[in-house]
Amino acid sequence: MTRLRLAVQSKGRLAEGGMDLLKKCGLQFAYGRDRLHQRAENMPVDMMLVRDDDIPNFVASGACDYGIVGENVLVEEQFAGRRGKELEIALRLGFAKCTLKLAAPKDGPIKSVADLEGKAIATSYPALTKAYLEERGISAEIVEMNGSVEVAPRLNIAEAICDLVSSGATLEANGLAAFETVLRSEAVLVRRKTGREPEADAIAEILMRRSEGVINSAQTKYIMLNAPVDRLEAIKSLLPGSDAPTIAQIVGRDDVVALHAVCRERVFWETLEALEAEGARAILVLPIEKMLA
Ligand code: ATP
Ligand code: ZN
């Protein structure tokens, strides 16, 4: 029987998020994390645990059917003219969000893309950076580094960097300031554009549908409250991102009803306080574990 071969990072940010997502999709794995292969016990899925940089190639070459990789790595492979071009995004996975940014010393002369003309830029994403600058008519020297890019200006290896940023703390700690966003990235599920096996696709479809449920439910909450009948419309209008709520009678009361709603946006304390101010009582906010909409 066909098994879906899935390439996942062996350790790192994508490994954790990827395993977490697959577990929430119901996959169970037999062994610890220290093996190249992991076989799901309860679904026809095999995982191949590799370095994230190798994932586009593994999928393009057919060694794996699908892979979980950062969009930044995929786009770099595409710009570099390597096999990334043969791949497509099957699903955006909503974790490992980061941005690829141009940055330079805070107190230095480089404040914009135009200031990069003739300068040296250190990056682990040479093809992406080069394409970005060329498109804006800037010619700069690209210094390729495989890690610790943020130290390049201090070591006089380059005047600016193009690197992944999430909170900005690393830039800050190295006296750098970002001035331009080159790419917004998140983990993505990739596959070959052509030449896939229908059986593998069918298994992947099940996982993708479950993943959508997991991703959608991550921010989604279930709200229950009691609402005065005459304030019902005002209360409904305060519920963030909810469609038609369920209204139920409360035994022995005709001035108050129970309201249940699925809210697809974050529910803040401010929202709860506003609901309370409109007369809502017994307000409960519950996490939703799984959802098939
Ligand atoms: P490997 O050994 O597999 O090559 P790596 O050092 O390239 O590991 P990580 O640092 O785990 O990998 O990053 C993997 C991916 O996670 C990146 O390609 C990017 O998509 C995402 N990522 C990187 N830095 C951040 C960050 N600060 N916040 C969120 N996501 C990030
Ligand atoms: Zn890597």
Tab-separated table of C-alpha atoms and ligand atoms in Angstrom:
chain	number	residue	atom	x	y	z
A	1	MET	CA	0.000	0.000	0.000
A	2	THR	CA	1.236	3.516	-0.811
A	3	ARG	CA	2.534	5.584	2.089
A	4	LEU	CA	2.906	9.364	2.014
A	5	ARG	CA	6.573	10.326	2.336
A	6	LEU	CA	6.867	13.610	4.175
A	7	ALA	CA	10.123	15.569	4.629
A	8	VAL	CA	10.346	17.442	7.942
A	9	GLN	CA	13.242	19.303	9.571
A	10	SER	CA	15.045	17.009	12.055
A	11	LYS	CA	15.604	19.714	14.665
A	12	GLY	CA	14.910	23.411	14.823
A	13	ARG	CA	11.943	25.738	14.625
A	14	LEU	CA	10.206	23.876	11.822
A	15	ALA	CA	10.747	20.504	13.502
A	16	GLU	CA	8.869	21.473	16.631
A	17	GLY	CA	6.023	23.256	14.905
A	18	GLY	CA	5.770	20.563	12.247
A	19	MET	CA	5.627	17.657	14.694
A	20	ASP	CA	3.155	19.535	16.827
A	21	LEU	CA	0.876	20.119	13.845
A	22	LEU	CA	1.112	16.493	12.683
A	23	LYS	CA	0.306	15.237	16.174
A	24	LYS	CA	-2.698	17.532	16.333
A	25	CYS	CA	-3.727	16.032	12.986
A	26	GLY	CA	-3.881	12.698	14.798
A	27	LEU	CA	-0.615	11.107	13.661
A	28	GLN	CA	1.086	8.842	16.194
A	29	PHE	CA	4.770	7.991	15.919
A	30	ALA	CA	6.482	4.993	17.416
A	31	TYR	CA	10.021	6.185	18.054
A	32	GLY	CA	11.933	9.093	19.581
A	33	ARG	CA	13.234	11.967	17.506
A	34	ASP	CA	16.731	10.634	16.840
A	35	ARG	CA	16.035	8.644	13.692
A	36	LEU	CA	16.116	9.563	10.041
A	37	HIS	CA	12.785	7.832	9.502
A	38	GLN	CA	9.633	7.951	11.526
A	39	ARG	CA	6.720	5.757	10.661
A	40	ALA	CA	3.238	6.814	11.699
A	41	GLU	CA	1.517	3.920	13.439
A	42	ASN	CA	-2.038	4.861	12.654
A	43	MET	CA	-1.868	6.364	9.135
A	44	PRO	CA	0.084	5.548	5.964
A	45	VAL	CA	2.619	8.337	6.513
A	46	ASP	CA	6.413	8.113	6.750
A	47	MET	CA	8.469	11.084	7.836
A	48	MET	CA	11.981	11.726	6.717
A	49	LEU	CA	13.881	13.916	9.200
A	50	VAL	CA	16.436	16.106	7.436
A	51	ARG	CA	17.988	19.603	7.423
A	52	ASP	CA	15.500	22.193	6.247
A	53	ASP	CA	17.805	23.347	3.446
A	54	ASP	CA	17.649	19.864	1.885
A	55	ILE	CA	13.870	19.647	1.884
A	56	PRO	CA	13.158	21.396	-1.462
A	57	ASN	CA	15.567	19.008	-3.183
A	58	PHE	CA	14.171	15.924	-1.480
A	59	VAL	CA	10.691	16.782	-2.663
A	60	ALA	CA	11.706	17.940	-6.155
A	61	SER	CA	13.704	14.783	-6.765
A	62	GLY	CA	10.831	12.532	-5.697
A	63	ALA	CA	12.603	11.122	-2.639
A	64	CYS	CA	9.662	12.562	-0.689
A	65	ASP	CA	6.137	13.470	-1.822
A	66	TYR	CA	5.589	16.506	0.396
A	67	GLY	CA	7.727	18.597	2.738
A	68	ILE	CA	7.389	21.198	5.476
A	69	VAL	CA	9.767	24.078	4.868
A	70	GLY	CA	10.081	27.803	5.538
A	71	GLU	CA	8.802	29.896	2.657
A	72	ASN	CA	12.127	31.780	2.860
A	73	VAL	CA	14.037	28.601	1.980
A	74	LEU	CA	11.610	27.720	-0.808
A	75	VAL	CA	11.772	31.192	-2.374
A	76	GLU	CA	15.575	31.250	-2.124
A	77	GLU	CA	15.726	27.915	-3.969
A	78	GLN	CA	13.408	29.327	-6.615
A	79	PHE	CA	15.436	32.494	-7.127
A	80	ALA	CA	18.675	30.532	-7.108
A	81	GLY	CA	17.390	28.701	-10.175
A	82	ARG	CA	17.634	25.366	-8.427
A	83	ARG	CA	14.936	22.734	-8.142
A	84	GLY	CA	12.673	24.902	-6.020
A	85	LYS	CA	11.083	25.986	-9.306
A	86	GLU	CA	9.537	22.531	-9.645
A	87	LEU	CA	7.677	22.965	-6.347
A	88	GLU	CA	4.429	24.599	-5.318
A	89	ILE	CA	2.866	25.534	-1.993
A	90	ALA	CA	0.061	23.109	-1.151
A	91	LEU	CA	-0.868	24.759	2.161
A	92	ARG	CA	0.339	27.636	4.317
A	93	LEU	CA	0.818	26.324	7.843
A	94	GLY	CA	0.646	29.472	9.982
A	95	PHE	CA	3.672	28.841	12.216
A	96	ALA	CA	7.391	29.819	12.140
A	97	LYS	CA	6.350	33.277	11.034
A	98	CYS	CA	9.273	35.586	10.408
A	99	THR	CA	10.383	38.295	8.027
A	100	LEU	CA	13.509	38.607	5.928
A	101	LYS	CA	14.744	42.155	6.467
A	102	LEU	CA	17.520	44.443	5.378
A	103	ALA	CA	19.285	46.012	8.340
A	104	ALA	CA	22.324	48.184	8.996
A	105	PRO	CA	24.138	49.687	12.009
A	106	LYS	CA	21.770	52.010	13.848
A	107	ASP	CA	24.195	54.917	13.919
A	108	GLY	CA	25.566	54.382	10.411
A	109	PRO	CA	24.786	56.063	7.082
A	110	ILE	CA	22.588	53.315	5.592
A	111	LYS	CA	18.904	54.132	6.135
A	112	SER	CA	17.211	52.932	2.967
A	113	VAL	CA	17.543	50.589	0.014
A	114	ALA	CA	18.995	53.414	-2.099
A	115	ASP	CA	21.895	53.738	0.356
A	116	LEU	CA	22.977	50.167	-0.461
A	117	GLU	CA	24.395	51.076	-3.871
A	118	GLY	CA	27.937	49.721	-4.114
A	119	LYS	CA	27.847	48.322	-0.560
A	120	ALA	CA	28.448	44.781	0.724
A	121	ILE	CA	25.483	42.892	2.222
A	122	ALA	CA	25.874	39.719	4.281
A	123	THR	CA	23.088	37.158	4.043
A	124	SER	CA	22.160	33.475	4.053
A	125	TYR	CA	19.689	34.266	1.250
A	126	PRO	CA	21.956	35.448	-1.578
A	127	ALA	CA	19.652	34.775	-4.522
A	128	LEU	CA	16.616	36.350	-2.882
A	129	THR	CA	18.576	39.402	-1.738
A	130	LYS	CA	20.202	39.852	-5.135
A	131	ALA	CA	16.878	39.602	-6.968
A	132	TYR	CA	15.266	42.064	-4.575
A	133	LEU	CA	18.006	44.645	-5.074
A	134	GLU	CA	18.233	44.154	-8.833
A	135	GLU	CA	14.530	44.773	-9.145
A	136	ARG	CA	15.123	48.135	-7.461
A	137	GLY	CA	18.094	48.987	-9.659
A	138	ILE	CA	20.671	48.624	-6.879
A	139	SER	CA	23.963	46.896	-7.492
A	140	ALA	CA	25.592	45.635	-4.326
A	141	GLU	CA	28.042	42.935	-3.373
A	142	ILE	CA	26.433	39.895	-1.754
A	143	VAL	CA	28.486	38.189	0.956
A	144	GLU	CA	27.084	34.732	1.597
A	145	MET	CA	27.138	33.520	5.214
A	146	ASN	CA	25.545	30.405	6.689
A	147	GLY	CA	24.874	31.743	10.160
A	148	SER	CA	25.517	34.601	12.627
A	149	VAL	CA	24.912	37.080	9.834
A	150	GLU	CA	24.220	39.804	12.400
A	151	VAL	CA	27.920	40.018	13.363
A	152	ALA	CA	29.065	40.853	9.803
A	153	PRO	CA	28.921	44.684	10.115
A	154	ARG	CA	30.883	44.638	13.383
A	155	LEU	CA	33.562	42.475	11.776
A	156	ASN	CA	33.654	44.762	8.723
A	157	ILE	CA	32.663	41.871	6.483
A	158	ALA	CA	29.700	43.854	5.194
A	159	GLU	CA	28.010	47.220	5.682
A	160	ALA	CA	24.493	45.788	5.888
A	161	ILE	CA	22.746	42.454	6.322
A	162	CYS	CA	19.666	40.710	4.992
A	163	ASP	CA	18.462	38.284	7.657
A	164	LEU	CA	15.435	36.644	9.263
A	165	VAL	CA	13.831	38.611	12.048
A	166	SER	CA	10.993	37.685	14.360
A	167	SER	CA	11.078	39.858	17.485
A	168	GLY	CA	14.006	42.054	16.414
A	169	ALA	CA	15.910	41.327	19.647
A	170	THR	CA	18.949	39.926	17.824
A	171	LEU	CA	19.213	43.021	15.638
A	172	GLU	CA	18.849	45.261	18.649
A	173	ALA	CA	21.521	43.349	20.586
A	174	ASN	CA	23.938	43.864	17.697
A	175	GLY	CA	23.266	47.572	17.272
A	176	LEU	CA	21.407	47.074	13.999
A	177	ALA	CA	18.159	48.584	12.750
A	178	ALA	CA	15.946	47.106	10.024
A	179	PHE	CA	14.856	49.486	7.274
A	180	GLU	CA	13.193	47.246	4.692
A	181	THR	CA	11.164	44.010	4.543
A	182	VAL	CA	12.229	41.700	1.731
A	183	LEU	CA	9.913	38.753	2.407
A	184	ARG	CA	7.270	37.674	4.894
A	185	SER	CA	7.591	33.982	5.610
A	186	GLU	CA	5.838	31.149	7.399
A	187	ALA	CA	6.091	27.367	7.321
A	188	VAL	CA	4.538	25.937	4.161
A	189	LEU	CA	3.678	22.469	2.906
A	190	VAL	CA	5.328	21.975	-0.482
A	191	ARG	CA	4.945	19.372	-3.238
A	192	ARG	CA	6.001	18.878	-6.848
A	193	LYS	CA	3.910	20.758	-9.382
A	194	THR	CA	3.758	17.708	-11.626
A	195	GLY	CA	4.441	13.998	-11.496
A	196	ARG	CA	2.835	13.307	-8.135
A	197	GLU	CA	1.319	9.980	-7.139
A	198	PRO	CA	-2.475	10.191	-6.783
A	199	GLU	CA	-2.427	7.809	-3.798
A	200	ALA	CA	0.078	9.976	-1.940
A	201	ASP	CA	-1.972	13.067	-2.803
A	202	ALA	CA	-5.090	11.456	-1.373
A	203	ILE	CA	-3.346	10.847	1.975
A	204	ALA	CA	-1.951	14.390	1.907
A	205	GLU	CA	-5.461	15.760	1.304
A	206	ILE	CA	-6.654	14.200	4.556
A	207	LEU	CA	-3.729	15.729	6.445
A	208	MET	CA	-4.266	19.115	4.791
A	209	ARG	CA	-7.929	19.179	5.682
A	210	ARG	CA	-7.099	18.311	9.288
A	211	SER	CA	-4.295	20.893	9.315
A	212	GLU	CA	-6.732	23.570	8.214
A	213	GLY	CA	-8.928	22.582	11.126
A	214	VAL	CA	-5.997	22.837	13.534
A	215	ILE	CA	-4.805	26.169	12.108
A	216	ASN	CA	-8.290	27.680	12.055
A	217	SER	CA	-9.068	26.605	15.585
A	218	ALA	CA	-5.806	27.969	17.017
A	219	GLN	CA	-7.188	31.500	17.507
A	220	THR	CA	-10.804	30.458	17.583
A	221	LYS	CA	-12.692	30.464	20.836
A	222	TYR	CA	-16.093	29.296	21.964
A	223	ILE	CA	-17.918	31.967	23.939
A	224	MET	CA	-20.874	31.269	26.216
A	225	LEU	CA	-22.762	33.956	28.113
A	226	ASN	CA	-26.134	34.958	29.438
A	227	ALA	CA	-27.605	38.033	27.749
A	228	PRO	CA	-30.570	40.257	28.633
A	229	VAL	CA	-33.034	39.866	25.757
A	230	ASP	CA	-33.249	43.628	25.241
A	231	ARG	CA	-29.439	43.925	24.887
A	232	LEU	CA	-29.065	40.925	22.583
A	233	GLU	CA	-28.333	42.863	19.382
A	234	ALA	CA	-25.691	45.048	21.064
A	235	ILE	CA	-24.056	41.994	22.598
A	236	LYS	CA	-24.042	40.073	19.298
A	237	SER	CA	-22.356	42.996	17.558
A	238	LEU	CA	-19.480	42.896	20.087
A	239	LEU	CA	-18.532	39.272	19.382
A	240	PRO	CA	-15.342	39.234	17.281
A	241	GLY	CA	-15.505	37.304	14.018
A	242	SER	CA	-18.539	35.198	14.829
A	243	ASP	CA	-21.317	34.169	12.467
A	244	ALA	CA	-24.809	33.439	13.681
A	245	PRO	CA	-24.659	32.567	17.396
A	246	THR	CA	-26.923	29.994	19.016
A	247	ILE	CA	-29.560	31.450	21.335
A	248	ALA	CA	-31.103	29.149	23.935
A	249	GLN	CA	-33.885	29.656	26.487
A	250	ILE	CA	-32.982	29.636	30.152
A	251	VAL	CA	-35.494	27.711	32.245
A	252	GLY	CA	-37.652	30.013	34.312
A	253	ARG	CA	-36.348	33.260	32.759
A	254	ASP	CA	-37.876	35.227	29.926
A	255	ASP	CA	-35.719	38.338	30.281
A	256	VAL	CA	-32.402	36.516	29.786
A	257	VAL	CA	-31.196	34.016	27.147
A	258	ALA	CA	-28.050	31.900	26.808
A	259	LEU	CA	-25.826	32.740	23.853
A	260	HIS	CA	-23.151	30.451	22.393
A	261	ALA	CA	-20.854	31.600	19.592
A	262	VAL	CA	-17.668	30.559	17.792
A	263	CYS	CA	-15.353	33.564	17.514
A	264	ARG	CA	-12.751	33.322	14.785
A	265	GLU	CA	-10.627	36.172	16.060
A	266	ARG	CA	-8.736	36.709	19.282
A	267	VAL	CA	-10.943	37.486	22.223
A	268	PHE	CA	-9.399	40.224	24.351
A	269	TRP	CA	-10.194	41.220	27.920
A	270	GLU	CA	-11.511	44.498	26.512
A	271	THR	CA	-14.152	42.582	24.585
A	272	LEU	CA	-15.267	40.718	27.711
A	273	GLU	CA	-15.472	43.980	29.648
A	274	ALA	CA	-17.550	45.544	26.876
A	275	LEU	CA	-19.868	42.524	26.899
A	276	GLU	CA	-20.244	42.821	30.655
A	277	ALA	CA	-20.997	46.526	30.343
A	278	GLU	CA	-23.861	45.642	27.983
A	279	GLY	CA	-25.323	43.369	30.661
A	280	ALA	CA	-23.826	39.994	29.666
A	281	ARG	CA	-23.232	37.703	32.653
A	282	ALA	CA	-21.621	34.295	33.283
A	283	ILE	CA	-19.227	34.887	30.398
A	284	LEU	CA	-17.066	31.855	29.520
A	285	VAL	CA	-14.356	31.710	26.844
A	286	LEU	CA	-13.269	28.182	25.913
A	287	PRO	CA	-10.484	27.009	23.601
A	288	ILE	CA	-11.496	24.897	20.623
A	289	GLU	CA	-9.319	21.880	20.062
A	290	LYS	CA	-10.460	20.716	16.638
A	291	MET	CA	-12.818	22.113	14.045
A	292	LEU	CA	-14.217	20.914	10.739
A	293	ALA	CA	-16.105	23.817	9.304
B	1	ATP	P1	18.936	23.270	9.872
B	1	ATP	O1	19.905	22.609	10.784
B	1	ATP	O2	17.743	22.368	9.610
B	1	ATP	O3	19.534	23.845	8.626
B	1	ATP	P2	18.341	26.073	10.524
B	1	ATP	O4	19.348	26.652	11.447
B	1	ATP	O5	18.357	26.449	9.100
B	1	ATP	O6	18.344	24.473	10.734
B	1	ATP	P3	16.068	27.118	12.116
B	1	ATP	O7	16.842	28.189	12.790
B	1	ATP	O8	15.388	26.077	12.940
B	1	ATP	O9	16.866	26.310	11.016
B	1	ATP	O10	15.011	27.840	11.194
B	1	ATP	C1	14.201	27.100	10.356
B	1	ATP	C2	13.162	28.018	9.753
B	1	ATP	O11	12.374	28.608	10.783
B	1	ATP	C3	13.727	29.196	8.962
B	1	ATP	O12	14.077	28.856	7.652
B	1	ATP	C4	12.550	30.144	9.015
B	1	ATP	O13	11.557	29.771	8.071
B	1	ATP	C5	12.011	29.912	10.397
B	1	ATP	N1	12.623	30.879	11.331
B	1	ATP	C6	13.913	31.224	11.432
B	1	ATP	N2	14.117	32.149	12.364
B	1	ATP	C7	12.925	32.400	12.890
B	1	ATP	C8	12.485	33.237	13.933
B	1	ATP	N3	13.305	34.037	14.594
B	1	ATP	N4	11.192	33.196	14.261
B	1	ATP	C9	10.338	32.391	13.620
B	1	ATP	N5	10.705	31.583	12.603
B	1	ATP	C10	11.965	31.568	12.254
B	2	ZN	ZN	18.894	25.403	7.551
